mmCIF file of C-alpha atoms in Angstrom:
data_model
loop_
_atom_site.group_PDB
_atom_site.id
_atom_site.type_symbol
_atom_site.label_atom_id
_atom_site.label_comp_id
_atom_site.label_asym_id
_atom_site.label_seq_id
_atom_site.Cartn_x
_atom_site.Cartn_y
_atom_site.Cartn_z
ATOM 1 C CA LEU A 1 7.853 3.557 -13.881
ATOM 2 C CA ALA A 2 8.889 6.953 -12.462
ATOM 3 C CA VAL A 3 7.295 8.999 -15.319
ATOM 4 C CA SER A 4 3.847 7.639 -14.536
ATOM 5 C CA PHE A 5 4.016 8.769 -11.315
ATOM 6 C CA LEU A 6 5.159 12.301 -11.726
ATOM 7 C CA PRO A 7 1.536 13.644 -12.163
ATOM 8 C CA ALA A 8 0.354 12.375 -8.808
ATOM 9 C CA SER A 9 3.623 12.842 -7.147
ATOM 10 C CA ASN A 10 3.068 16.792 -5.709
ATOM 11 C CA ILE A 11 6.457 17.064 -7.493
ATOM 12 C CA LEU A 12 5.406 19.137 -10.491
ATOM 13 C CA PHE A 13 2.529 20.849 -9.175
ATOM 14 C CA PRO A 14 0.414 20.356 -5.978
ATOM 15 C CA VAL A 15 -2.564 17.713 -6.539
ATOM 16 C CA GLY A 16 -4.396 18.359 -3.345
ATOM 17 C CA THR A 17 -4.589 14.669 -2.236
ATOM 18 C CA VAL A 18 -2.525 11.934 -0.498
ATOM 19 C CA VAL A 19 -0.836 9.713 -2.396
ATOM 20 C CA GLY A 20 -2.791 6.236 -2.174
ATOM 21 C CA GLU A 21 -3.237 3.385 -3.762
ATOM 22 C CA ARG A 22 -5.567 4.641 -6.194
ATOM 23 C CA LEU A 23 -2.871 6.697 -7.897
ATOM 24 C CA LEU A 24 -0.279 3.953 -8.502
ATOM 25 C CA TYR A 25 -2.192 1.610 -10.678
ATOM 26 C CA THR A 26 -1.140 3.174 -13.776
ATOM 27 C CA PRO A 27 2.712 3.235 -12.598
ATOM 28 C CA SER A 28 2.172 -0.529 -11.482
ATOM 29 C CA VAL A 29 1.428 -1.467 -15.151
ATOM 30 C CA GLY A 30 4.914 -0.323 -16.385
ATOM 31 C CA PHE A 31 6.500 -2.346 -13.257
ATOM 32 C CA CYS A 32 4.342 -5.288 -14.035
ATOM 33 C CA LEU A 33 5.446 -4.861 -18.037
ATOM 34 C CA ALA A 34 9.142 -4.845 -16.990
ATOM 35 C CA ILE A 35 8.972 -7.933 -14.760
ATOM 36 C CA ALA A 36 7.009 -9.441 -17.620
ATOM 37 C CA VAL A 37 9.890 -8.663 -20.188
ATOM 38 C CA TRP A 38 12.521 -9.666 -17.891
ATOM 39 C CA PHE A 39 10.758 -13.353 -17.614
ATOM 40 C CA GLY A 40 10.253 -13.582 -21.501
ATOM 41 C CA ARG A 41 13.641 -12.387 -22.364
ATOM 42 C CA ASP A 42 15.947 -14.977 -24.170
ATOM 43 C CA ASP A 43 19.388 -15.763 -22.985
ATOM 44 C CA GLY A 44 20.571 -16.152 -26.483
ATOM 45 C CA GLY A 45 21.656 -19.744 -25.560
ATOM 46 C CA ARG A 46 24.256 -18.663 -22.853
ATOM 47 C CA LYS A 47 24.746 -21.358 -20.110
ATOM 48 C CA GLY A 48 26.393 -18.649 -17.767
ATOM 49 C CA LEU A 49 26.424 -18.756 -13.940
ATOM 50 C CA ARG A 50 22.762 -18.651 -12.914
ATOM 51 C CA ILE A 51 21.961 -18.990 -9.246
ATOM 52 C CA LEU A 52 18.441 -20.403 -9.875
ATOM 53 C CA PRO A 53 16.678 -21.187 -13.286
ATOM 54 C CA ARG A 54 13.757 -19.029 -13.781
ATOM 55 C CA SER A 55 11.019 -20.992 -13.544
ATOM 56 C CA LEU A 56 11.994 -22.309 -10.013
ATOM 57 C CA ALA A 57 12.583 -18.638 -9.029
ATOM 58 C CA VAL A 58 9.353 -18.075 -9.957
ATOM 59 C CA GLY A 59 7.960 -21.194 -8.263
ATOM 60 C CA LEU A 60 9.479 -20.054 -5.151
ATOM 61 C CA VAL A 61 8.904 -16.337 -4.935
ATOM 62 C CA VAL A 62 5.531 -16.194 -6.299
ATOM 63 C CA PRO A 63 3.856 -18.352 -3.674
ATOM 64 C CA VAL A 64 5.884 -16.570 -0.959
ATOM 65 C CA VAL A 65 4.557 -13.360 -1.778
ATOM 66 C CA LEU A 66 1.489 -14.226 -2.585
ATOM 67 C CA ALA A 67 1.205 -15.664 0.761
ATOM 68 C CA ALA A 68 2.800 -12.361 2.164
ATOM 69 C CA LEU A 69 0.305 -10.080 0.815
ATOM 70 C CA GLY A 70 -2.414 -12.491 1.714
ATOM 71 C CA VAL A 71 -1.656 -12.504 5.545
ATOM 72 C CA ARG A 72 -1.379 -8.354 5.134
ATOM 73 C CA THR A 73 -4.853 -8.311 3.565
ATOM 74 C CA LEU A 74 -6.371 -10.473 6.218
ATOM 75 C CA LEU A 75 -4.869 -8.184 8.802
ATOM 76 C CA ARG A 76 -6.292 -5.016 7.259
ATOM 77 C CA VAL A 77 -9.773 -6.673 6.346
ATOM 78 C CA ARG A 78 -10.096 -6.434 10.582
ATOM 79 C CA ASN A 79 -9.601 -2.965 10.253
ATOM 80 C CA TRP A 80 -12.375 -2.053 7.866
ATOM 81 C CA GLU A 81 -14.930 -3.594 10.245
ATOM 82 C CA SER A 82 -16.632 -0.382 10.619
ATOM 83 C CA PRO A 83 -15.569 3.319 10.069
ATOM 84 C CA GLU A 84 -14.581 3.568 14.245
ATOM 85 C CA THR A 85 -12.456 0.736 14.008
ATOM 86 C CA LEU A 86 -10.813 1.863 10.871
ATOM 87 C CA PHE A 87 -10.096 5.657 12.143
ATOM 88 C CA ILE A 88 -8.911 4.399 15.627
ATOM 89 C CA HIS A 89 -6.165 2.105 13.995
ATOM 90 C CA ASP A 90 -5.259 4.500 11.500
ATOM 91 C CA GLY A 91 -5.211 7.191 13.729
ATOM 92 C CA HIS A 92 -2.699 5.739 16.171
ATOM 93 C CA GLY A 93 -0.725 4.131 13.373
ATOM 94 C CA GLN A 94 -0.155 7.512 11.178
ATOM 95 C CA PRO A 95 0.383 10.115 13.758
ATOM 96 C CA SER A 96 1.605 12.805 11.392
ATOM 97 C CA SER A 97 -1.231 12.721 9.003
ATOM 98 C CA SER A 98 -3.653 15.039 9.411
ATOM 99 C CA LYS A 99 -6.466 13.571 7.647
ATOM 100 C CA THR A 100 -6.381 10.470 9.828
ATOM 101 C CA GLN A 101 -5.872 12.588 13.279
ATOM 102 C CA PHE A 102 -8.819 14.504 12.130
ATOM 103 C CA ASN A 103 -11.057 11.421 11.560
ATOM 104 C CA LEU A 104 -9.861 10.164 14.842
ATOM 105 C CA GLY A 105 -10.735 13.297 16.784
ATOM 106 C CA ILE A 106 -14.239 12.971 14.883
ATOM 107 C CA THR A 107 -14.523 9.446 15.974
ATOM 108 C CA HIS A 108 -13.895 10.227 19.620
ATOM 109 C CA MET A 109 -16.231 13.141 19.541
ATOM 110 C CA GLN A 110 -19.053 10.797 18.397
ATOM 111 C CA ARG A 111 -18.137 8.397 21.141
ATOM 112 C CA GLN A 112 -18.088 11.361 23.499
ATOM 113 C CA GLU A 113 -14.255 10.822 24.572
ATOM 114 C CA TRP A 114 -13.563 14.715 24.800
ATOM 115 C CA ASP A 115 -9.832 14.022 26.051
ATOM 116 C CA GLU A 116 -9.072 11.486 23.296
ATOM 117 C CA ALA A 117 -10.813 14.165 20.617
ATOM 118 C CA VAL A 118 -8.951 17.048 21.874
ATOM 119 C CA THR A 119 -5.278 15.196 21.742
ATOM 120 C CA ALA A 120 -6.123 13.648 18.333
#
């Protein structure tokens, strides 16, 4: 997982871009494969202490994770209503990001909100 993330991490050499989900698709493949191997492994017939059977754990965890991610997606979709709503939301939510602050300032300038544009 970490090895596939290294080229985009700005650790070995400067990439010149902000790390985002578009750079994490390949590392996530390794994570998904590791989870698949874990679920597919054979316990060797051992009847050791298990808190939950694997199928029950999957049956409980997967719906909860999918529901949480679905709610997060619905909340984020509202921000993508227009470029203005996206830049205003992200600008206030990420005050240390120069890219979002730049976009927030441009948005305020287009709306002729000069004081807010200067502070962004």
